[in-house]
């Protein structure tokens, strides 16, 4: 039982951190540029499939394949911004609609190219770490560590670097940031590259653990948004924590409750939390 | 006004002159999707709330109408009533939660989408009733009570054409009635400036809920018809793609108009019939049309046409 | 006593915008609220209209506490507020803007019978309201612009449209936030004429303004705010001679920016 619960907590935390990465990307992009990139899950899908292609088809070692996979996702994000998203600035509904169109296009393209058959990579790092009676797969621990590192670096990056401070300043008060000399188009490009690249990294890590399907992006973006609302709309760290909480609830919940309704638990918790804290867990009124 | 009357009369007169089953089939699908489009437009284009809940109501009422007819022995036209009431109850629950917490724009869209997903999961896993992924084969014909003729079974493309056309007409009339009354003024006020609407004494929560409930109740009739027409119901009725297709129709045709969604439905339902595309290519095309419309022609076909006519008149 | 404000306080994240303000509004009077920019006038008015929830204190309307009610409920009781920066439905015509504002009047006169409109009954009530809208627009000097989009109006016209919309709500207490700011001379004269007429028809007015001259002409009683606190109350002349008020205005004007 301990094994089962602990295993699900780790699983849930990893999946949840991926929700969190998507939620963070959406919140960051919207907060700073006023653009809704609801298609962020698709960039995760791109990163995952790119990793798969490089590692399995071209035979690159997994750690080497991860970097170009992130770059490919970021490049796709750059193009999507230049072609579509920048025209939807400050129009949430249009951003959402363009995103839906993009999700449809990318998902169908992936279906045409890779078919709906789930793809699995070879074990990158086999074996498990044994702690008494509990065994935790090594690769999951590595992925968890990488995600944790990315989250800490993101936090430090936002709090300490010039770009991060500029981003915060811009989100708080665009006019003042403009006076301070924050160049908006450059900031917008940076945020887009970062959020889509990060989603690509999430996808690359995901590929090492779970099987890939073209529809994964749509699922993750939905969960990512639930995480963002759960954590409190607009709160960056809140969206990460919201993701982790959502993931763990789903993981642990599916031990005790029917797995088929796994996707419903998060929503139930979300509604329950909204009832008591309308601004989300970490949001302020 | 005259243009609209001519168009509707032409639709009613069409089967007298055209006997092509191919064309009638396209138009029957156009009318059913048109019902979904018009009702989504009531909620989205007129009241400003981007709902993704349509597939849930569409699917649930398709199942319910058929099950009530086959298991409980109700005639088709009576079975649509409890289905519509169920749609109202679902809309009230989901709408109350969303509107109470003032979820707007894409937060509203996401939460309604999540609820639709939960309902899809229930339908998918309730094997004893819905037969899961395998779906249900619909046997039997819809029956309609007509004054003077009693209960009539719908058989053949022409009968189906008129059944769906009348359903669409009624849907449009109900929406038009709501919109031309004080209710429509409230919907518009909420779409344009919610805070101002509130200071003018409009109960924003109530009228958002009214729009959502009316839209979903009317959409439920499309579900019942679609199930019987295609003779097959499966959980795919409740999929997110369904939401996207209807949204693409509304946007392409012209949001905030009642004719627009029907025009959009005509274009997008005839497309796969006219050019043979596989499902993935179709989804890519729909996605591209959606993006193109929003970025290049945000008013849609009818909106752009109306603007052009207004410019010419001026 | 029509409305009583008692100990009303509003803090925004440590900043106190309104601090322990109390006063009453008597039926049928025209009262003014003056104070320099940033003295908390708009915040006070917004709390009275239910647009902001107070941190502490109470607003009583005919003895009943209303500070926790929603703005639409408060508007339905008869307290209607106009905005300093005019709020209109930019994409609707001037006429349709004012028609939206007939919501409460229609609700009061017809109640649930409004549902009959859906099947074509009771159109007469709509026609009556349309007539009243035309009158209100003519009164506010917008008779020639009824078919224009509200978004195309000038600032002053938008402001008068905001007033016309508030009038269509049939207010018993009309809260006006700087109604004269941004208006030209003739527009102000017209505004005074409209307000006098509305007052004569039985409405109570509560007017916020920092241009003291406009209020002196029509208000019988004013209160003065500074830094969110009430510093004076009485007839306009007396309040304007009050040293604290003079200092609030002049001191602010002379202080280095």
Short mmCIF file of N, CA and C in Angstrom, two decimals, chain A residues 26 30 36 38 83-85 87-88 92-102 104-109 111-112 218 221-222 225-226 228-229 233-234 260-264 267 270-271 274-276 278, chain B residues 44 48 50 52 97 101 103-111 113-115 117-118 120-123 125-126 240-241 244 247 251 255 278-291 294-295 298:
data_model
loop_
_atom_site.label_atom_id
_atom_site.label_comp_id
_atom_site.label_asym_id
_atom_site.label_seq_id
_atom_site.Cartn_x
_atom_site.Cartn_y
_atom_site.Cartn_z
N UNK A 26 1.26 29.84 -19.54
CA UNK A 26 0.06 30.60 -19.94
C UNK A 26 -0.04 31.88 -19.10
N UNK A 30 0.37 35.59 -20.63
CA UNK A 30 -0.77 36.50 -20.57
C UNK A 30 -0.45 37.73 -19.73
N UNK A 36 -3.13 35.33 -24.99
CA UNK A 36 -3.52 34.02 -24.47
C UNK A 36 -2.97 32.97 -25.42
N UNK A 38 -3.23 29.46 -25.53
CA UNK A 38 -3.90 28.30 -24.99
C UNK A 38 -3.38 27.03 -25.68
N UNK A 83 3.21 34.79 -36.65
CA UNK A 83 2.16 34.61 -37.65
C UNK A 83 0.78 34.90 -37.08
N UNK A 84 0.52 34.49 -35.85
CA UNK A 84 -0.85 34.56 -35.33
C UNK A 84 -1.00 35.36 -34.04
N UNK A 85 -0.26 34.92 -33.01
CA UNK A 85 -0.61 35.36 -31.67
C UNK A 85 -0.47 36.87 -31.47
N UNK A 87 -1.31 39.16 -33.17
CA UNK A 87 -2.49 39.91 -33.60
C UNK A 87 -3.65 39.78 -32.60
N UNK A 88 -3.46 38.96 -31.58
CA UNK A 88 -4.57 38.77 -30.64
C UNK A 88 -4.29 39.42 -29.30
N UNK A 92 -8.67 38.35 -25.20
CA UNK A 92 -8.59 37.00 -24.66
C UNK A 92 -9.35 36.00 -25.51
N UNK A 93 -10.53 36.41 -25.96
CA UNK A 93 -11.36 35.46 -26.69
C UNK A 93 -10.72 35.12 -28.03
N UNK A 94 -10.20 36.14 -28.73
CA UNK A 94 -9.54 35.86 -30.00
C UNK A 94 -8.31 34.98 -29.80
N UNK A 95 -7.56 35.24 -28.73
CA UNK A 95 -6.39 34.41 -28.43
C UNK A 95 -6.81 32.97 -28.23
N UNK A 96 -7.88 32.80 -27.50
CA UNK A 96 -8.38 31.44 -27.26
C UNK A 96 -8.80 30.78 -28.57
N UNK A 97 -9.50 31.54 -29.41
CA UNK A 97 -10.01 30.95 -30.65
C UNK A 97 -8.86 30.60 -31.60
N UNK A 98 -7.88 31.50 -31.71
CA UNK A 98 -6.71 31.19 -32.54
C UNK A 98 -6.01 29.95 -31.98
N UNK A 99 -5.93 29.88 -30.65
CA UNK A 99 -5.31 28.71 -30.03
C UNK A 99 -6.05 27.43 -30.39
N UNK A 100 -7.38 27.50 -30.32
CA UNK A 100 -8.16 26.30 -30.64
C UNK A 100 -7.89 25.86 -32.08
N UNK A 101 -7.83 26.83 -32.99
CA UNK A 101 -7.52 26.52 -34.38
C UNK A 101 -6.15 25.88 -34.51
N UNK A 102 -5.18 26.45 -33.77
CA UNK A 102 -3.82 25.94 -33.83
C UNK A 102 -3.73 24.53 -33.24
N UNK A 104 -6.08 22.35 -33.23
CA UNK A 104 -6.67 21.45 -34.21
C UNK A 104 -5.67 21.13 -35.33
N UNK A 105 -4.98 22.17 -35.81
CA UNK A 105 -4.04 21.97 -36.91
C UNK A 105 -2.86 21.10 -36.47
N UNK A 106 -2.26 21.45 -35.34
CA UNK A 106 -1.05 20.73 -34.92
C UNK A 106 -1.37 19.29 -34.54
N UNK A 107 -2.50 19.12 -33.85
CA UNK A 107 -2.86 17.76 -33.42
C UNK A 107 -3.14 16.88 -34.65
N UNK A 108 -3.85 17.43 -35.62
CA UNK A 108 -4.16 16.65 -36.81
C UNK A 108 -2.91 16.37 -37.63
N UNK A 109 -2.02 17.36 -37.68
CA UNK A 109 -0.77 17.15 -38.41
C UNK A 109 0.01 16.02 -37.74
N UNK A 111 -1.24 13.61 -36.07
CA UNK A 111 -1.96 12.37 -36.38
C UNK A 111 -1.59 11.85 -37.78
N UNK A 112 -1.52 12.77 -38.74
CA UNK A 112 -1.16 12.38 -40.10
C UNK A 112 0.25 11.81 -40.13
N UNK A 218 -3.75 18.71 -25.99
CA UNK A 218 -5.05 19.25 -25.61
C UNK A 218 -5.39 18.93 -24.17
N UNK A 221 -3.25 21.12 -21.74
CA UNK A 221 -3.59 22.53 -21.65
C UNK A 221 -4.83 22.72 -20.79
N UNK A 222 -5.75 21.78 -20.91
CA UNK A 222 -6.96 21.85 -20.09
C UNK A 222 -6.60 21.75 -18.62
N UNK A 225 -4.84 24.86 -17.41
CA UNK A 225 -5.74 25.96 -17.08
C UNK A 225 -6.44 25.73 -15.76
N UNK A 226 -6.84 24.48 -15.51
CA UNK A 226 -7.44 24.17 -14.21
C UNK A 226 -6.45 24.51 -13.11
N UNK A 228 -4.07 26.71 -13.23
CA UNK A 228 -3.91 28.17 -13.11
C UNK A 228 -5.07 28.77 -12.30
N UNK A 229 -6.28 28.27 -12.54
CA UNK A 229 -7.43 28.78 -11.79
C UNK A 229 -7.34 28.34 -10.33
N UNK A 233 -5.65 32.94 -10.47
CA UNK A 233 -5.34 33.52 -11.77
C UNK A 233 -4.33 34.64 -11.63
N UNK A 234 -3.26 34.57 -12.39
CA UNK A 234 -2.28 35.63 -12.36
C UNK A 234 -1.10 35.36 -11.45
N UNK A 260 -11.38 5.53 -14.29
CA UNK A 260 -12.03 6.08 -15.48
C UNK A 260 -12.41 7.54 -15.27
N UNK A 261 -12.65 7.93 -14.01
CA UNK A 261 -13.10 9.29 -13.74
C UNK A 261 -11.97 10.19 -13.24
N UNK A 262 -10.75 9.71 -13.42
CA UNK A 262 -9.56 10.43 -13.02
C UNK A 262 -9.61 11.92 -13.36
N UNK A 263 -10.03 12.22 -14.57
CA UNK A 263 -10.05 13.63 -15.00
C UNK A 263 -11.08 14.46 -14.25
N UNK A 264 -12.01 13.79 -13.58
CA UNK A 264 -13.07 14.54 -12.90
C UNK A 264 -12.65 15.00 -11.51
N UNK A 267 -11.38 18.57 -11.25
CA UNK A 267 -12.45 19.55 -11.42
C UNK A 267 -13.27 19.67 -10.14
N UNK A 270 -11.34 21.63 -7.79
CA UNK A 270 -11.32 23.02 -8.25
C UNK A 270 -12.60 23.75 -7.84
N UNK A 271 -13.73 23.11 -8.10
CA UNK A 271 -15.00 23.75 -7.76
C UNK A 271 -15.11 23.93 -6.25
N UNK A 274 -12.93 26.81 -5.23
CA UNK A 274 -13.51 28.08 -5.64
C UNK A 274 -14.65 28.49 -4.72
N UNK A 275 -15.38 27.47 -4.20
CA UNK A 275 -16.48 27.78 -3.29
C UNK A 275 -15.99 28.49 -2.04
N UNK A 276 -14.80 28.08 -1.56
CA UNK A 276 -14.30 28.66 -0.32
C UNK A 276 -13.34 29.82 -0.57
N UNK A 278 -12.75 32.10 -3.70
CA UNK A 278 -13.05 32.44 -5.09
C UNK A 278 -11.83 32.91 -5.88
N UNK B 44 -22.75 33.13 -27.02
CA UNK B 44 -21.43 33.71 -27.30
C UNK B 44 -21.53 35.05 -28.02
N UNK B 48 -21.95 37.23 -25.10
CA UNK B 48 -20.52 37.40 -24.85
C UNK B 48 -19.88 36.33 -23.99
N UNK B 50 -18.27 32.74 -23.94
CA UNK B 50 -17.77 31.70 -24.84
C UNK B 50 -17.95 30.33 -24.19
N UNK B 52 -18.22 26.28 -24.00
CA UNK B 52 -17.75 25.05 -24.64
C UNK B 52 -18.61 23.88 -24.17
N UNK B 97 -22.34 27.82 -11.24
CA UNK B 97 -20.98 27.76 -10.69
C UNK B 97 -20.10 28.79 -11.39
N UNK B 101 -18.86 32.67 -9.71
CA UNK B 101 -17.45 33.03 -9.49
C UNK B 101 -16.95 34.01 -10.54
N UNK B 103 -16.46 33.84 -13.61
CA UNK B 103 -15.48 33.35 -14.58
C UNK B 103 -15.86 33.93 -15.93
N UNK B 104 -14.89 34.62 -16.55
CA UNK B 104 -15.20 35.28 -17.80
C UNK B 104 -14.28 34.78 -18.90
N UNK B 105 -14.57 35.21 -20.08
CA UNK B 105 -13.77 34.94 -21.28
C UNK B 105 -13.20 33.53 -21.26
N UNK B 106 -11.88 33.39 -21.27
CA UNK B 106 -11.38 32.05 -21.49
C UNK B 106 -11.41 31.19 -20.24
N UNK B 107 -11.53 31.80 -19.06
CA UNK B 107 -11.71 30.99 -17.87
C UNK B 107 -13.08 30.31 -17.90
N UNK B 108 -14.08 31.06 -18.34
CA UNK B 108 -15.41 30.47 -18.50
C UNK B 108 -15.36 29.34 -19.53
N UNK B 109 -14.68 29.59 -20.65
CA UNK B 109 -14.58 28.58 -21.70
C UNK B 109 -13.95 27.30 -21.15
N UNK B 110 -12.86 27.46 -20.39
CA UNK B 110 -12.14 26.29 -19.90
C UNK B 110 -12.99 25.51 -18.90
N UNK B 111 -13.65 26.19 -18.00
CA UNK B 111 -14.41 25.46 -16.99
C UNK B 111 -15.63 24.78 -17.62
N UNK B 113 -15.71 23.70 -20.62
CA UNK B 113 -15.10 22.59 -21.34
C UNK B 113 -14.80 21.43 -20.39
N UNK B 114 -14.28 21.76 -19.22
CA UNK B 114 -13.96 20.71 -18.25
C UNK B 114 -15.23 19.98 -17.81
N UNK B 115 -16.31 20.73 -17.60
CA UNK B 115 -17.56 20.07 -17.23
C UNK B 115 -18.05 19.17 -18.36
N UNK B 117 -16.24 17.65 -20.43
CA UNK B 117 -15.38 16.46 -20.41
C UNK B 117 -15.85 15.47 -19.35
N UNK B 118 -16.21 15.99 -18.18
CA UNK B 118 -16.67 15.10 -17.11
C UNK B 118 -17.94 14.36 -17.56
N UNK B 120 -18.76 13.72 -20.58
CA UNK B 120 -18.35 12.74 -21.60
C UNK B 120 -17.82 11.47 -20.93
N UNK B 121 -17.04 11.65 -19.86
CA UNK B 121 -16.51 10.48 -19.15
C UNK B 121 -17.64 9.63 -18.58
N UNK B 122 -18.64 10.30 -18.03
CA UNK B 122 -19.77 9.55 -17.47
C UNK B 122 -20.45 8.74 -18.57
N UNK B 123 -20.70 9.39 -19.71
CA UNK B 123 -21.37 8.70 -20.82
C UNK B 123 -20.51 7.53 -21.30
N UNK B 125 -18.32 5.77 -19.68
CA UNK B 125 -18.12 4.66 -18.75
C UNK B 125 -19.41 4.04 -18.22
N UNK B 126 -20.53 4.61 -18.55
CA UNK B 126 -21.81 4.08 -18.06
C UNK B 126 -22.28 3.01 -19.05
N UNK B 240 -14.53 17.34 -27.76
CA UNK B 240 -14.13 18.74 -27.88
C UNK B 240 -14.18 19.20 -29.34
N UNK B 241 -13.89 18.27 -30.26
CA UNK B 241 -13.92 18.63 -31.68
C UNK B 241 -15.28 19.17 -32.09
N UNK B 244 -15.46 22.68 -31.35
CA UNK B 244 -14.67 23.49 -32.27
C UNK B 244 -15.38 23.66 -33.60
N UNK B 247 -18.13 26.19 -33.20
CA UNK B 247 -17.54 27.51 -33.02
C UNK B 247 -17.04 28.06 -34.36
N UNK B 251 -18.23 31.57 -36.14
CA UNK B 251 -17.29 32.63 -36.46
C UNK B 251 -17.23 32.88 -37.96
N UNK B 255 -20.54 36.06 -36.04
CA UNK B 255 -21.09 36.04 -34.69
C UNK B 255 -21.96 37.26 -34.46
N UNK B 278 -9.84 13.28 -45.68
CA UNK B 278 -9.84 12.41 -44.51
C UNK B 278 -9.96 13.26 -43.26
N UNK B 279 -10.32 12.62 -42.15
CA UNK B 279 -10.69 13.35 -40.93
C UNK B 279 -9.61 14.32 -40.49
N UNK B 280 -8.34 13.90 -40.56
CA UNK B 280 -7.26 14.77 -40.08
C UNK B 280 -7.14 16.01 -40.95
N UNK B 281 -7.21 15.81 -42.27
CA UNK B 281 -7.10 16.94 -43.19
C UNK B 281 -8.26 17.90 -42.97
N UNK B 282 -9.42 17.34 -42.67
CA UNK B 282 -10.58 18.18 -42.42
C UNK B 282 -10.36 19.04 -41.18
N UNK B 283 -9.80 18.41 -40.12
CA UNK B 283 -9.56 19.16 -38.89
C UNK B 283 -8.54 20.28 -39.13
N UNK B 284 -7.54 19.99 -39.98
CA UNK B 284 -6.55 21.03 -40.30
C UNK B 284 -7.23 22.18 -41.03
N UNK B 285 -8.09 21.83 -41.98
CA UNK B 285 -8.80 22.86 -42.74
C UNK B 285 -9.69 23.71 -41.82
N UNK B 286 -10.43 23.04 -40.93
CA UNK B 286 -11.29 23.76 -40.00
C UNK B 286 -10.46 24.71 -39.13
N UNK B 287 -9.35 24.20 -38.64
CA UNK B 287 -8.48 25.03 -37.80
C UNK B 287 -8.00 26.25 -38.57
N UNK B 288 -7.60 26.01 -39.83
CA UNK B 288 -7.10 27.12 -40.64
C UNK B 288 -8.20 28.14 -40.90
N UNK B 289 -9.41 27.64 -41.18
CA UNK B 289 -10.54 28.56 -41.41
C UNK B 289 -10.81 29.39 -40.16
N UNK B 290 -10.75 28.72 -39.01
CA UNK B 290 -10.98 29.42 -37.73
C UNK B 290 -9.99 30.57 -37.56
N UNK B 291 -8.71 30.26 -37.74
CA UNK B 291 -7.67 31.28 -37.55
C UNK B 291 -7.82 32.39 -38.59
N UNK B 294 -10.75 34.74 -37.73
CA UNK B 294 -10.52 35.64 -36.60
C UNK B 294 -9.55 36.75 -36.97
N UNK B 295 -8.49 36.39 -37.68
CA UNK B 295 -7.45 37.39 -37.94
C UNK B 295 -7.78 38.27 -39.13
N UNK B 298 -12.95 39.14 -39.00
CA UNK B 298 -13.52 38.85 -37.68
C UNK B 298 -15.05 38.95 -37.63
#
